[in-house]
Amino acid sequence: MPALSPTMTAGNIGTWQKKAGDPIVPGDVLVEIETDKAQMDFEYQEEGTLAKILKEAGEKDVAVGNPIAVFVEEGTDVSAFESFTLEDAGGEKAPPPAPKEEASQSSEPPSNESSTAPPPEPSPTPAQESESSGGKLETSLSREPNASPSAKALALERGVPIKQVKGTGPGGRVTKSDIEKFVGSGSGSSSGGSSSSGPAYVDTPASSMRKTIANRLKQSMQENPHYFVASTVSVTKLIKLRAALNASADGAYKLSLNDFLVKACAIACKKVPAVNSSWREGGIIREHKTVDISVAVATPNGLMTPIVKNVEATGLQSISAQIKDLGKRARDSKLKPEEYQGGTFTISNMGMNAAIDRFTAVINPPQAGILAVGTTKKVAVPVTGEDGEESVGWDDQIVVTGSFDHKVVDGAVGGEWMKEFKKVIENPLELIL
């Protein structure tokens, strides 16, 4: 099992793209692997032949360094490996404890250094005898049924106790067809009720990525003293500028409102550099020289934050193109680790949902700030005409809420950052200077 990210200690096996006997050349996608951050294609970098698959698709929590397949030189007789087992390859070891990590690391190469390490886990107690069964208590991983993901989903749907199903797959693995046969035989019927009855809920095992998101955000709320600063910002001039630029682009680009907001965040971070900082282990505050904006993207697997780097020195057209490209590859689980590990400030925009006026976001440590953006609303405002007469006009407004880490950014500093952001948005020509 390869280590596909600096914090990866174990991975889940996805779909194998090659089968035993297939030749492999450098750059071939061998297998899909789900890490603690994303689902990624593993490209093999040597030439040879896949002789034996030791870990089938669907295997979970395979420790980094454990054997998952056997490769031999081209021309080798692979039939000699038909009976080759995991034990023949040296067996497997349990995943090591996850290293301390940063959910969003600095702009430098990723490191294991952590600003807010989680509290130490209690030492596991020795296995003890169960009074009810006389067997030993097992860990959750040991209790995990040996079944394919599709079999687990169908078992949950039909209310089938999967441990009662005899698997016919490799190594006794329960397959989808095993579940269907079990249901068809009537074995899955409850003796005390209707055979069609089942649980009134569905349990879905959390993916590695979802577990990482849960742990990191819980840790952020527990260990980073959040405070929130909100501001109502007029975007009427910005919308007009965006329309003018898009009209003159002849289809070369199409700027979104979010592209301008990302650029404005970078300008505010340069004017108030204390916000473009991060808390480091040992009580060190690191102020970053470049502004790398993490852009929150909703994906089918969970929230990802791909990074647009050096935003303060990047034009709007390039920012827009990068956000579109990174967002698409994030949703397709095709991001490289260096494209989502890093960043010095984050923006989370829910403005596409007309029901969201405002919200607060959780800081992505070790960063010190994140901006939450609500939807655009038309608001009636007083307008003074050239003749001095007052009337009512309509102004396009958004509510933005900054979340700041009080360890790094004092309240007055966070307020100054919001002031600079509001100034740039309401005078948008500053964005293209």
C-alpha positions as MATLAB code, in Angstrom:
seq = 'MPALSPTMTAGNIGTWQKKAGDPIVPGDVLVEIETDKAQMDFEYQEEGTLAKILKEAGEKDVAVGNPIAVFVEEGTDVSAFESFTLEDAGGEKAPPPAPKEEASQSSEPPSNESSTAPPPEPSPTPAQESESSGGKLETSLSREPNASPSAKALALERGVPIKQVKGTGPGGRVTKSDIEKFVGSGSGSSSGGSSSSGPAYVDTPASSMRKTIANRLKQSMQENPHYFVASTVSVTKLIKLRAALNASADGAYKLSLNDFLVKACAIACKKVPAVNSSWREGGIIREHKTVDISVAVATPNGLMTPIVKNVEATGLQSISAQIKDLGKRARDSKLKPEEYQGGTFTISNMGMNAAIDRFTAVINPPQAGILAVGTTKKVAVPVTGEDGEESVGWDDQIVVTGSFDHKVVDGAVGGEWMKEFKKVIENPLELIL';
ca = [
       0.000    0.000    0.000;
       1.611    3.278   -1.097;
       1.535    6.466    0.999;
      -0.322    8.913   -1.251;
      -0.352   11.795    1.237;
       1.948   12.865    4.088;
      -0.665   11.965    6.720;
      -1.871    8.697    5.219;
      -1.430    5.654    7.465;
      -3.951    3.329    5.797;
      -6.100    3.228    2.688;
      -9.119    1.519    1.182;
      -8.822   -0.476   -2.032;
     -11.105    0.756   -4.832;
     -11.390   -0.690   -8.328;
      -8.425   -2.541   -9.782;
      -7.722   -1.285  -13.300;
      -5.460   -4.270  -14.087;
      -5.860   -8.008  -13.529;
      -3.351  -10.784  -12.893;
      -1.250  -11.392  -15.976;
      -1.610   -7.869  -17.369;
       1.596   -6.073  -18.417;
       2.343   -2.776  -16.672;
       4.229    0.196  -18.097;
       5.221    3.366  -16.197;
       2.236    5.690  -15.842;
      -0.446    2.981  -16.004;
      -3.259    3.414  -13.472;
      -3.107    0.271  -11.376;
      -5.824    0.724   -8.754;
      -8.036    3.353   -7.145;
      -7.119    4.030   -3.509;
      -9.193    5.981   -1.003;
      -6.933    7.919    1.357;
      -7.807   10.016    4.393;
      -8.225   12.984    2.046;
      -9.568   11.788   -1.296;
      -9.970    8.912   -3.736;
      -6.942    8.796   -6.006;
      -5.580    6.803   -8.934;
      -2.314    5.006   -8.126;
      -0.010    5.107  -11.141;
       2.693    2.440  -11.186;
       6.109    3.766  -12.151;
       7.933    0.569  -13.131;
       7.701   -1.892  -16.001;
       6.642   -5.480  -15.363;
       3.658   -7.781  -14.995;
       0.912   -7.972  -12.359;
       1.250  -11.546  -11.105;
      -1.229  -11.649   -8.205;
      -3.717   -9.366   -6.455;
      -3.495   -9.855   -2.690;
      -6.095   -7.278   -1.605;
      -9.355   -7.276   -3.530;
     -11.518   -4.250   -4.318;
     -13.424   -3.110   -1.255;
     -10.741   -4.005    1.307;
     -10.626   -1.319    3.994;
      -7.958    0.129    6.312;
      -4.993   -1.526    4.642;
      -1.893   -0.203    6.401;
       0.701    1.693    4.379;
       3.493   -0.734    3.491;
       1.309   -3.842    3.605;
       1.382   -6.019    0.457;
      -1.545   -5.504   -1.922;
      -0.201   -7.145   -5.083;
       2.743   -9.044   -6.549;
       4.742   -7.712   -9.508;
       7.296   -9.656  -11.510;
       9.612   -8.887  -14.382;
       8.165   -9.019  -17.872;
       8.266  -12.561  -19.264;
       7.992  -14.269  -15.877;
       5.515  -17.141  -15.665;
       2.717  -15.728  -13.481;
       1.000  -19.113  -13.109;
       3.512  -19.906  -10.378;
       1.804  -17.243   -8.240;
      -1.744  -18.606   -8.439;
      -1.551  -20.022   -4.906;
       0.612  -17.173   -3.563;
      -0.957  -15.706   -0.399;
      -0.633  -12.626    1.751;
       1.266  -14.688    4.312;
       3.758  -15.689    1.611;
       4.375  -11.968    1.047;
       5.241  -11.450    4.716;
       1.782  -10.977    6.191;
       0.305   -7.672    7.184;
       0.661   -5.246   10.038;
      -1.862   -2.978   11.731;
      -1.952    0.682   10.632;
       0.322    2.898   12.764;
      -1.304    5.708   14.745;
      -2.019    8.727   12.567;
       0.674   11.420   12.851;
      -0.144   14.878   14.051;
      -1.273   16.833   11.037;
      -2.569   20.162    9.857;
      -5.873   20.178    7.995;
      -4.597   22.972    5.800;
      -0.865   23.244    5.836;
       1.303   26.217    5.019;
       2.480   27.262    1.582;
       5.763   25.479    2.178;
       6.082   21.775    1.343;
       3.709   19.702    3.504;
       5.000   18.754    6.909;
       3.640   16.783    9.824;
       3.884   19.745   12.114;
       0.620   20.535   13.823;
      -0.635   23.652   15.462;
      -3.276   22.018   17.578;
      -2.553   18.403   18.263;
      -5.543   16.340   19.395;
      -5.551   15.043   22.940;
      -3.817   11.687   23.346;
      -6.051    8.684   22.872;
      -6.448    6.454   25.927;
      -4.391    3.283   25.764;
      -6.454    0.349   24.505;
      -7.371   -2.137   27.161;
      -6.370   -5.788   26.702;
      -8.929   -8.064   25.150;
     -11.183   -9.474   27.846;
     -13.645  -12.299   28.050;
     -17.266  -11.481   27.299;
     -19.772  -12.664   29.893;
     -22.461  -13.226   27.282;
     -20.549  -15.247   24.683;
     -17.371  -16.425   26.368;
     -15.406  -14.939   23.433;
     -13.006  -12.049   23.399;
     -14.094   -8.467   22.849;
     -12.981   -7.358   19.397;
     -12.046   -4.013   17.914;
     -14.450   -2.441   15.432;
     -12.084   -3.346   12.583;
     -12.078   -6.996   13.674;
     -15.887   -7.007   13.766;
     -16.128   -5.567   10.242;
     -17.823   -8.228    8.053;
     -15.847   -9.579    5.101;
     -18.213   -8.311    2.426;
     -18.100   -6.216   -0.719;
     -19.456   -2.634   -0.548;
     -22.412   -3.540   -2.797;
     -23.227   -6.503   -0.546;
     -23.186   -4.290    2.549;
     -25.468   -1.748    0.893;
     -27.953   -4.413   -0.184;
     -27.873   -6.050    3.253;
     -28.714   -2.724    4.890;
     -31.499   -2.130    2.371;
     -33.075   -5.575    2.892;
     -32.455   -5.764    6.633;
     -30.238   -8.826    6.291;
     -27.884   -9.718    9.198;
     -24.775   -9.973    7.069;
     -22.856  -12.128    9.566;
     -25.409  -14.885    9.020;
     -24.692  -15.009    5.288;
     -22.150  -17.532    4.009;
     -19.791  -15.861    1.535;
     -18.869  -17.527   -1.740;
     -16.337  -14.910   -2.866;
     -12.541  -15.067   -2.506;
     -11.559  -15.842    1.082;
     -15.189  -16.301    2.115;
     -16.098  -12.753    1.058;
     -19.842  -12.058    1.005;
     -20.983  -10.842   -2.415;
     -24.132   -9.136   -3.614;
     -25.392  -12.404   -5.094;
     -24.935  -14.088   -1.678;
     -27.280  -11.516   -0.138;
     -29.831  -11.988   -2.918;
     -29.769  -15.783   -2.456;
     -30.102  -15.374    1.321;
     -33.196  -13.181    0.872;
     -34.649  -15.455   -1.819;
     -34.316  -18.520    0.393;
     -36.410  -16.897    3.090;
     -33.547  -17.119    5.584;
     -33.695  -13.381    6.057;
     -37.315  -13.462    7.275;
     -37.875  -12.504   10.853;
     -39.556  -15.274   12.870;
     -41.478  -12.746   14.889;
     -42.830  -10.568   12.102;
     -43.352   -9.972    8.418;
     -40.563  -10.937    6.028;
     -40.817   -7.479    4.460;
     -40.145   -5.724    7.739;
     -36.751   -4.123    8.233;
     -35.052   -1.354   10.150;
     -36.539    2.120    9.877;
     -33.129    3.580    9.121;
     -30.060    3.068    6.959;
     -26.516    3.002    8.382;
     -23.825    4.120    5.969;
     -20.187    3.510    6.917;
     -18.271    6.790    6.903;
     -15.556    7.053    4.284;
     -11.982    7.775    5.309;
     -12.399   11.305    3.975;
     -15.589   11.878    5.988;
     -13.869   10.633    9.159;
     -10.974   13.034    8.544;
     -13.357   15.963    7.986;
     -15.246   15.106   11.186;
     -12.094   14.799   13.301;
     -10.394   17.933   11.981;
     -13.414   20.239   12.249;
     -14.274   18.969   15.725;
     -10.676   19.585   16.726;
     -10.802   23.086   15.203;
     -13.881   24.070   17.193;
     -12.471   22.619   20.421;
      -8.953   24.026   20.215;
      -9.241   27.268   18.220;
     -11.071   30.133   19.966;
     -13.340   31.303   17.150;
     -14.884   34.744   17.010;
     -17.088   36.066   14.231;
     -17.366   39.428   12.482;
     -20.198   40.107   10.011;
     -20.642   42.901    7.488;
     -23.220   43.838    4.849;
     -21.463   44.676    1.595;
     -22.866   46.369   -1.504;
     -22.029   44.476   -4.699;
     -24.002   46.638   -7.160;
     -20.869   48.190   -8.705;
     -19.121   44.815   -8.700;
     -21.976   43.153  -10.604;
     -21.871   45.931  -13.230;
     -18.086   45.560  -13.601;
     -18.430   41.792  -13.943;
     -21.094   42.193  -16.641;
     -18.927   44.670  -18.565;
     -15.832   42.446  -18.442;
     -17.759   39.339  -19.511;
     -19.419   41.252  -22.379;
     -16.015   42.304  -23.725;
     -14.473   38.831  -23.358;
     -15.897   37.423  -26.624;
     -16.312   34.060  -24.880;
     -12.645   33.847  -23.816;
     -13.697   33.737  -20.178;
     -16.733   34.119  -17.929;
     -16.018   35.634  -14.547;
     -18.180   34.726  -11.556;
     -18.869   36.858   -8.517;
     -16.801   34.405   -6.464;
     -13.713   35.102   -8.608;
     -13.838   38.754   -7.526;
     -14.390   37.774   -3.873;
     -11.323   35.500   -3.917;
      -9.209   38.345   -5.324;
     -10.623   40.760   -2.711;
      -9.680   38.335    0.089;
      -6.085   38.348   -1.149;
      -5.940   42.161   -1.298;
      -7.325   42.421    2.247;
      -4.776   39.827    3.448;
      -1.927   41.866    1.965;
      -3.200   45.035    3.639;
      -3.747   43.244    6.982;
      -0.998   40.570    6.928;
      -1.698   39.408   10.477;
      -4.743   37.574    9.093;
      -2.555   35.854    6.484;
      -0.826   33.989    9.294;
      -0.994   30.612   10.990;
      -0.476   29.180   14.468;
       2.425   26.751   14.734;
       3.434   24.183   17.298;
       5.551   25.661   20.059;
       3.626   28.945   20.198;
       4.916   30.377   16.901;
       2.843   32.653   14.645;
       3.977   32.383   11.033;
       3.141   35.289    8.702;
       3.035   34.169    5.081;
       4.497   36.272    2.285;
       2.108   35.030   -0.400;
      -1.670   34.695   -0.222;
      -2.854   31.204   -1.139;
      -6.655   31.060   -1.002;
      -8.354   27.734   -0.216;
     -11.721   27.647   -2.005;
     -14.331   25.402   -0.369;
     -15.893   22.967   -2.881;
     -18.762   20.573   -2.111;
     -18.063   17.119   -3.577;
     -19.973   13.807   -3.393;
     -17.411   12.570   -0.855;
     -17.327   15.679    1.330;
     -15.878   19.172    1.507;
     -12.592   19.809   -0.298;
     -10.537   23.017   -0.266;
      -8.360   23.220   -3.397;
      -5.906   26.115   -3.414;
      -5.436   29.035   -5.776;
      -1.850   30.087   -5.088;
      -0.259   33.541   -5.130;
      -3.668   35.170   -5.653;
      -2.454   38.692   -4.904;
      -0.278   38.572   -8.037;
      -2.775   36.693  -10.251;
      -5.287   38.240  -12.653;
      -9.031   37.641  -12.507;
      -9.068   35.608  -15.725;
      -6.430   33.203  -14.392;
      -8.135   32.993  -10.982;
     -11.432   32.113  -12.667;
      -9.844   29.415  -14.841;
      -8.022   27.846  -11.889;
     -11.135   27.764   -9.700;
     -13.161   26.060  -12.455;
     -10.415   23.494  -13.116;
      -9.734   22.749   -9.441;
     -13.443   22.526   -8.636;
     -14.113   20.028  -11.429;
     -11.170   17.818  -10.470;
     -12.147   18.020   -6.782;
     -15.623   16.691   -7.608;
     -14.028   13.956   -9.738;
     -11.562   13.033   -6.922;
      -8.630   13.851   -9.217;
      -6.775   16.425   -7.113;
      -3.127   15.920   -6.262;
      -2.218   16.280   -2.561;
      -0.258   19.493   -3.177;
      -3.389   21.036   -4.700;
      -5.440   20.829   -1.500;
      -2.781   20.713    1.253;
      -1.728   24.246    2.035;
      -3.391   27.625    1.856;
      -3.191   30.668    4.084;
      -6.871   31.768    4.088;
     -10.171   30.127    3.093;
     -13.376   31.331    1.443;
     -16.653   29.383    1.620;
     -19.389   30.717   -0.670;
     -22.987   29.477   -0.368;
     -24.344   32.383   -2.402;
     -25.698   30.037   -5.078;
     -28.358   28.948   -2.570;
     -30.961   31.730   -2.458;
     -32.151   30.526    0.960;
     -28.837   31.337    2.686;
     -28.673   34.941    3.881;
     -25.624   34.343    6.073;
     -23.734   31.600    7.880;
     -20.584   31.067    9.910;
     -17.777   28.770    8.848;
     -15.291   26.669   10.830;
     -11.632   27.703   10.580;
      -9.373   25.347    8.641;
      -6.324   25.041   10.955;
      -3.564   26.102   11.066;
      -5.065   29.005    9.107;
      -6.298   31.927   11.168;
      -9.353   32.945    9.171;
     -12.166   31.928    6.838;
     -14.810   34.054    5.091;
     -18.409   32.808    4.763;
     -20.443   34.377    1.933;
     -24.235   34.427    1.736;
     -26.518   35.007   -1.247;
     -27.133   38.305   -3.054;
     -30.263   40.190   -2.011;
     -31.870   43.332   -3.421;
     -32.363   45.835   -0.614;
     -34.255   49.138   -0.731;
     -31.942   52.053    0.145;
     -32.386   55.830    0.220;
     -31.010   57.607   -2.860;
     -30.342   61.324   -3.202;
     -30.789   62.641   -6.744;
     -28.832   65.420   -8.451;
     -31.593   67.853   -7.547;
     -31.250   66.942   -3.895;
     -34.514   65.052   -3.822;
     -34.507   61.795   -1.892;
     -36.033   58.645   -3.303;
     -35.779   54.893   -2.891;
     -33.420   52.753   -4.972;
     -32.389   49.122   -5.040;
     -28.981   47.920   -3.971;
     -27.529   44.412   -4.432;
     -26.028   43.315   -1.118;
     -24.382   40.276    0.441;
     -23.669   39.448    4.057;
     -20.167   38.142    4.701;
     -19.029   36.667    8.018;
     -15.382   36.280    8.937;
     -14.331   33.591   11.428;
     -10.976   34.315   13.075;
      -8.709   32.426   15.459;
      -8.228   34.620   18.527;
      -4.857   32.961   19.209;
      -3.531   34.698   16.103;
      -5.916   37.532   15.222;
      -7.280   39.982   17.807;
     -10.792   41.346   17.396;
      -9.664   44.777   16.208;
      -7.422   43.171   13.578;
     -10.240   40.969   12.300;
     -12.434   44.054   12.096;
      -9.758   45.912   10.114;
      -9.533   43.010    7.656;
     -13.314   43.115    7.121;
     -13.102   46.889    6.562;
     -10.453   46.454    3.848;
     -12.432   43.648    2.195;
     -15.618   45.758    2.164;
     -13.716   48.739    0.744;
     -12.336   46.744   -2.185;
     -15.668   45.097   -3.030;
     -17.577   48.381   -2.946;
     -14.853   50.086   -5.066;
     -14.161   47.178   -7.434;
     -11.827   49.019   -9.786;
      -9.175   48.439   -7.109;
      -9.359   44.753   -8.048;
      -7.870   45.371  -11.478;
      -5.249   47.950  -10.548;
];
